[in-house]
Amino acid sequence: MTSAEALPKRRVPARGGRRRSRELALQGLYQWLLNDTSAADLLEQLRAGEEHAQADDAYLAILIKGTTAQAVALRGKLVPHLDREVQQLSPVEHAILLLGAYELHACPDVPYKVVINEAVELAKIFGGTDGHKYINGVLDRLAPELRPNEPGLSRS
C-alpha cells in the first residue's frame, strides 16, 4: 500500500505549499505508523505523487524526518494530555497529534495557533466525525508546555 492509498482521497481546494506539505506528511506518517516505512522511503513515495508539485518539499522533508525521528519523545509529551492509551488512538489521530506536537516543538517560526488550526483542518478532512475536537483539545493543552515563551498562550 502506498501513502497515497493509505488515506481516502477527498477533494480539497487548492492550498498553500505548507498546507499541502502537512497533508502529505500526514499520509506518510499514517503509512509509517502502520508499516514502519523509513523516512527516506516515505519521502520518495510522496515525491512521486502528483500532489507533491503543490507542496513545499523542504518543509515536507522536515516534517517527515523530524516527526519520525522524535516520535518517542513526542509521544511522551502527548501522553499526559490524552484521555486514552496511545495504542487506542486511531492511526489518523495519532499521526496528526505527532505532526502537531513536532511543529509545536521544532518549528517556532509557525505560530502555535497556526499549528493547532492546521492540525484541526487535517482532522476535519481525514479524521473521524469529532476527531478535530479531540486534536484541538490535546494540542491546546500541549502548546504551553512546548512554547513556554510564545505570547498569547494561556498557561493554566
PDB file of C-alpha atoms in Angstrom:
ATOM      1  CA  MET A   1       0.000   0.000   0.000  1.00  0.00           C
ATOM      2  CA  THR A   2       1.426   3.391  -0.956  1.00  0.00           C
ATOM      3  CA  SER A   3       0.923   6.509   1.104  1.00  0.00           C
ATOM      4  CA  ALA A   4      -1.484   7.854  -1.498  1.00  0.00           C
ATOM      5  CA  GLU A   5      -3.641   4.757  -0.976  1.00  0.00           C
ATOM      6  CA  ALA A   6      -3.341   4.851   2.803  1.00  0.00           C
ATOM      7  CA  LEU A   7      -5.925   7.552   3.423  1.00  0.00           C
ATOM      8  CA  PRO A   8      -9.106   8.142   1.491  1.00  0.00           C
ATOM      9  CA  LYS A   9      -8.748  10.734  -1.233  1.00  0.00           C
ATOM     10  CA  ARG A  10     -11.043  13.668  -0.779  1.00  0.00           C
ATOM     11  CA  ARG A  11     -11.337  16.669  -2.977  1.00  0.00           C
ATOM     12  CA  VAL A  12      -9.783  19.599  -1.204  1.00  0.00           C
ATOM     13  CA  PRO A  13      -9.432  23.126  -2.507  1.00  0.00           C
ATOM     14  CA  ALA A  14      -6.059  24.444  -3.620  1.00  0.00           C
ATOM     15  CA  ARG A  15      -3.849  25.153  -0.641  1.00  0.00           C
ATOM     16  CA  GLY A  16      -0.542  26.772   0.095  1.00  0.00           C
ATOM     17  CA  GLY A  17       2.656  24.789  -0.121  1.00  0.00           C
ATOM     18  CA  ARG A  18       2.977  24.239   3.614  1.00  0.00           C
ATOM     19  CA  ARG A  19      -0.598  23.031   3.960  1.00  0.00           C
ATOM     20  CA  ARG A  20      -0.072  20.555   1.137  1.00  0.00           C
ATOM     21  CA  SER A  21       3.168  19.506   2.849  1.00  0.00           C
ATOM     22  CA  ARG A  22       1.226  18.810   6.041  1.00  0.00           C
ATOM     23  CA  GLU A  23      -1.365  16.779   4.130  1.00  0.00           C
ATOM     24  CA  LEU A  24       1.362  14.709   2.500  1.00  0.00           C
ATOM     25  CA  ALA A  25       3.227  14.378   5.794  1.00  0.00           C
ATOM     26  CA  LEU A  26       0.030  13.074   7.388  1.00  0.00           C
ATOM     27  CA  GLN A  27      -0.300  10.477   4.642  1.00  0.00           C
ATOM     28  CA  GLY A  28       3.321   9.474   5.114  1.00  0.00           C
ATOM     29  CA  LEU A  29       3.068   9.297   8.904  1.00  0.00           C
ATOM     30  CA  TYR A  30      -0.087   7.225   8.630  1.00  0.00           C
ATOM     31  CA  GLN A  31       1.800   4.746   6.485  1.00  0.00           C
ATOM     32  CA  TRP A  32       4.783   4.860   8.851  1.00  0.00           C
ATOM     33  CA  LEU A  33       2.562   4.036  11.832  1.00  0.00           C
ATOM     34  CA  LEU A  34       1.037   1.069  10.021  1.00  0.00           C
ATOM     35  CA  ASN A  35       4.100  -0.267   8.182  1.00  0.00           C
ATOM     36  CA  ASP A  36       7.162   1.263   9.865  1.00  0.00           C
ATOM     37  CA  THR A  37       8.375   2.538   6.497  1.00  0.00           C
ATOM     38  CA  SER A  38      11.623   4.525   6.645  1.00  0.00           C
ATOM     39  CA  ALA A  39      11.506   8.304   6.352  1.00  0.00           C
ATOM     40  CA  ALA A  40      13.588   8.126   3.170  1.00  0.00           C
ATOM     41  CA  ASP A  41      11.179   5.657   1.567  1.00  0.00           C
ATOM     42  CA  LEU A  42       8.184   7.742   2.641  1.00  0.00           C
ATOM     43  CA  LEU A  43       9.673  10.848   1.083  1.00  0.00           C
ATOM     44  CA  GLU A  44      10.474   9.005  -2.133  1.00  0.00           C
ATOM     45  CA  GLN A  45       6.878   7.759  -2.400  1.00  0.00           C
ATOM     46  CA  LEU A  46       5.361  11.127  -1.528  1.00  0.00           C
ATOM     47  CA  ARG A  47       7.579  12.935  -4.016  1.00  0.00           C
ATOM     48  CA  ALA A  48       6.419  10.584  -6.788  1.00  0.00           C
ATOM     49  CA  GLY A  49       2.776  11.614  -6.364  1.00  0.00           C
ATOM     50  CA  GLU A  50       1.039  14.336  -8.346  1.00  0.00           C
ATOM     51  CA  GLU A  51       0.143  16.247  -5.175  1.00  0.00           C
ATOM     52  CA  HIS A  52       3.826  16.818  -4.412  1.00  0.00           C
ATOM     53  CA  ALA A  53       4.102  19.508  -7.078  1.00  0.00           C
ATOM     54  CA  GLN A  54       1.951  21.769  -4.907  1.00  0.00           C
ATOM     55  CA  ALA A  55       3.917  21.092  -1.707  1.00  0.00           C
ATOM     56  CA  ASP A  56       6.869  22.824  -0.093  1.00  0.00           C
ATOM     57  CA  ASP A  57       9.337  19.952  -0.463  1.00  0.00           C
ATOM     58  CA  ALA A  58      11.819  21.233   2.106  1.00  0.00           C
ATOM     59  CA  TYR A  59       9.086  21.581   4.716  1.00  0.00           C
ATOM     60  CA  LEU A  60       7.696  18.142   3.873  1.00  0.00           C
ATOM     61  CA  ALA A  61      11.142  16.627   4.458  1.00  0.00           C
ATOM     62  CA  ILE A  62      11.484  18.463   7.778  1.00  0.00           C
ATOM     63  CA  LEU A  63       8.082  17.202   8.916  1.00  0.00           C
ATOM     64  CA  ILE A  64       8.629  13.572   7.903  1.00  0.00           C
ATOM     65  CA  LYS A  65      12.212  13.245   9.106  1.00  0.00           C
ATOM     66  CA  GLY A  66      11.686  15.210  12.299  1.00  0.00           C
ATOM     67  CA  THR A  67       8.429  13.581  13.355  1.00  0.00           C
ATOM     68  CA  THR A  68       9.628  10.041  12.741  1.00  0.00           C
ATOM     69  CA  ALA A  69      12.981  10.669  14.427  1.00  0.00           C
ATOM     70  CA  GLN A  70      11.410  12.280  17.501  1.00  0.00           C
ATOM     71  CA  ALA A  71       8.236  10.178  17.732  1.00  0.00           C
ATOM     72  CA  VAL A  72       9.107   8.544  21.065  1.00  0.00           C
ATOM     73  CA  ALA A  73       9.821  11.888  22.752  1.00  0.00           C
ATOM     74  CA  LEU A  74       6.751  13.482  21.155  1.00  0.00           C
ATOM     75  CA  ARG A  75       4.526  10.647  22.432  1.00  0.00           C
ATOM     76  CA  GLY A  76       5.982  11.226  25.878  1.00  0.00           C
ATOM     77  CA  LYS A  77       4.888  14.859  25.690  1.00  0.00           C
ATOM     78  CA  LEU A  78       1.424  13.933  24.376  1.00  0.00           C
ATOM     79  CA  VAL A  79       0.567  11.147  26.843  1.00  0.00           C
ATOM     80  CA  PRO A  80      -0.280  13.389  29.830  1.00  0.00           C
ATOM     81  CA  HIS A  81      -2.822  15.203  27.668  1.00  0.00           C
ATOM     82  CA  LEU A  82      -4.557  12.117  26.252  1.00  0.00           C
ATOM     83  CA  ASP A  83      -7.713  10.552  27.688  1.00  0.00           C
ATOM     84  CA  ARG A  84      -6.720   7.071  26.456  1.00  0.00           C
ATOM     85  CA  GLU A  85      -3.676   4.983  25.717  1.00  0.00           C
ATOM     86  CA  VAL A  86      -1.695   5.902  22.608  1.00  0.00           C
ATOM     87  CA  GLN A  87      -2.471   2.450  21.185  1.00  0.00           C
ATOM     88  CA  GLN A  88      -6.186   3.295  21.326  1.00  0.00           C
ATOM     89  CA  LEU A  89      -5.828   6.359  19.098  1.00  0.00           C
ATOM     90  CA  SER A  90      -6.842   5.907  15.500  1.00  0.00           C
ATOM     91  CA  PRO A  91      -3.796   5.975  13.199  1.00  0.00           C
ATOM     92  CA  VAL A  92      -5.067   9.243  11.723  1.00  0.00           C
ATOM     93  CA  GLU A  93      -5.410  10.921  15.131  1.00  0.00           C
ATOM     94  CA  HIS A  94      -2.050   9.529  16.205  1.00  0.00           C
ATOM     95  CA  ALA A  95      -0.326  10.853  13.074  1.00  0.00           C
ATOM     96  CA  ILE A  96      -1.954  14.292  13.367  1.00  0.00           C
ATOM     97  CA  LEU A  97      -1.025  14.574  17.046  1.00  0.00           C
ATOM     98  CA  LEU A  98       2.578  13.599  16.352  1.00  0.00           C
ATOM     99  CA  LEU A  99       2.752  16.063  13.474  1.00  0.00           C
ATOM    100  CA  GLY A 100       1.222  18.874  15.535  1.00  0.00           C
ATOM    101  CA  ALA A 101       3.466  18.130  18.506  1.00  0.00           C
ATOM    102  CA  TYR A 102       6.504  18.146  16.236  1.00  0.00           C
ATOM    103  CA  GLU A 103       5.579  21.516  14.732  1.00  0.00           C
ATOM    104  CA  LEU A 104       4.948  22.983  18.177  1.00  0.00           C
ATOM    105  CA  HIS A 105       8.301  21.664  19.362  1.00  0.00           C
ATOM    106  CA  ALA A 106      10.581  22.221  16.377  1.00  0.00           C
ATOM    107  CA  CYS A 107       9.025  24.926  14.193  1.00  0.00           C
ATOM    108  CA  PRO A 108       8.905  28.109  16.301  1.00  0.00           C
ATOM    109  CA  ASP A 109       8.511  30.199  13.144  1.00  0.00           C
ATOM    110  CA  VAL A 110       4.969  28.806  12.826  1.00  0.00           C
ATOM    111  CA  PRO A 111       2.688  30.431  15.432  1.00  0.00           C
ATOM    112  CA  TYR A 112       1.070  27.933  17.803  1.00  0.00           C
ATOM    113  CA  LYS A 113      -2.410  28.996  16.659  1.00  0.00           C
ATOM    114  CA  VAL A 114      -1.473  28.114  13.075  1.00  0.00           C
ATOM    115  CA  VAL A 115      -0.094  24.722  14.136  1.00  0.00           C
ATOM    116  CA  ILE A 116      -3.282  23.882  16.022  1.00  0.00           C
ATOM    117  CA  ASN A 117      -5.554  25.193  13.273  1.00  0.00           C
ATOM    118  CA  GLU A 118      -3.725  23.213  10.595  1.00  0.00           C
ATOM    119  CA  ALA A 119      -3.940  20.033  12.709  1.00  0.00           C
ATOM    120  CA  VAL A 120      -7.669  20.613  13.243  1.00  0.00           C
ATOM    121  CA  GLU A 121      -8.162  21.090   9.493  1.00  0.00           C
ATOM    122  CA  LEU A 122      -6.313  17.838   8.780  1.00  0.00           C
ATOM    123  CA  ALA A 123      -8.581  16.070  11.272  1.00  0.00           C
ATOM    124  CA  LYS A 124     -11.673  17.530   9.626  1.00  0.00           C
ATOM    125  CA  ILE A 125     -10.528  16.292   6.206  1.00  0.00           C
ATOM    126  CA  PHE A 126      -9.065  12.904   7.103  1.00  0.00           C
ATOM    127  CA  GLY A 127     -10.290  12.061  10.597  1.00  0.00           C
ATOM    128  CA  GLY A 128     -13.444  10.798  12.222  1.00  0.00           C
ATOM    129  CA  THR A 129     -16.567  12.836  12.853  1.00  0.00           C
ATOM    130  CA  ASP A 130     -15.459  14.651  16.005  1.00  0.00           C
ATOM    131  CA  GLY A 131     -11.747  13.881  15.831  1.00  0.00           C
ATOM    132  CA  HIS A 132     -10.936  17.526  15.179  1.00  0.00           C
ATOM    133  CA  LYS A 133     -12.285  18.478  18.605  1.00  0.00           C
ATOM    134  CA  TYR A 134     -10.042  15.936  20.283  1.00  0.00           C
ATOM    135  CA  ILE A 135      -6.990  17.092  18.299  1.00  0.00           C
ATOM    136  CA  ASN A 136      -7.752  20.700  19.207  1.00  0.00           C
ATOM    137  CA  GLY A 137      -8.055  19.921  22.916  1.00  0.00           C
ATOM    138  CA  VAL A 138      -4.879  17.857  23.151  1.00  0.00           C
ATOM    139  CA  LEU A 139      -2.697  20.296  21.207  1.00  0.00           C
ATOM    140  CA  ASP A 140      -4.187  23.274  23.043  1.00  0.00           C
ATOM    141  CA  ARG A 141      -3.110  21.713  26.358  1.00  0.00           C
ATOM    142  CA  LEU A 142       0.310  20.760  24.976  1.00  0.00           C
ATOM    143  CA  ALA A 143       1.146  24.132  23.407  1.00  0.00           C
ATOM    144  CA  PRO A 144       2.047  25.986  26.637  1.00  0.00           C
ATOM    145  CA  GLU A 145       4.480  23.219  27.557  1.00  0.00           C
ATOM    146  CA  LEU A 146       6.249  23.251  24.183  1.00  0.00           C
ATOM    147  CA  ARG A 147       6.034  27.005  23.629  1.00  0.00           C
ATOM    148  CA  PRO A 148       6.552  28.471  27.116  1.00  0.00           C
ATOM    149  CA  ASN A 149       7.649  31.879  25.820  1.00  0.00           C
ATOM    150  CA  GLU A 150       5.187  32.369  22.975  1.00  0.00           C
ATOM    151  CA  PRO A 151       2.989  35.425  23.506  1.00  0.00           C
ATOM    152  CA  GLY A 152      -0.755  34.865  23.751  1.00  0.00           C
ATOM    153  CA  LEU A 153      -0.600  31.347  25.142  1.00  0.00           C
ATOM    154  CA  SER A 154      -2.558  30.800  28.330  1.00  0.00           C
ATOM    155  CA  ARG A 155      -0.639  28.881  30.971  1.00  0.00           C
ATOM    156  CA  SER A 156      -3.351  27.242  33.023  1.00  0.00           C
TER     157      SER A 156
END
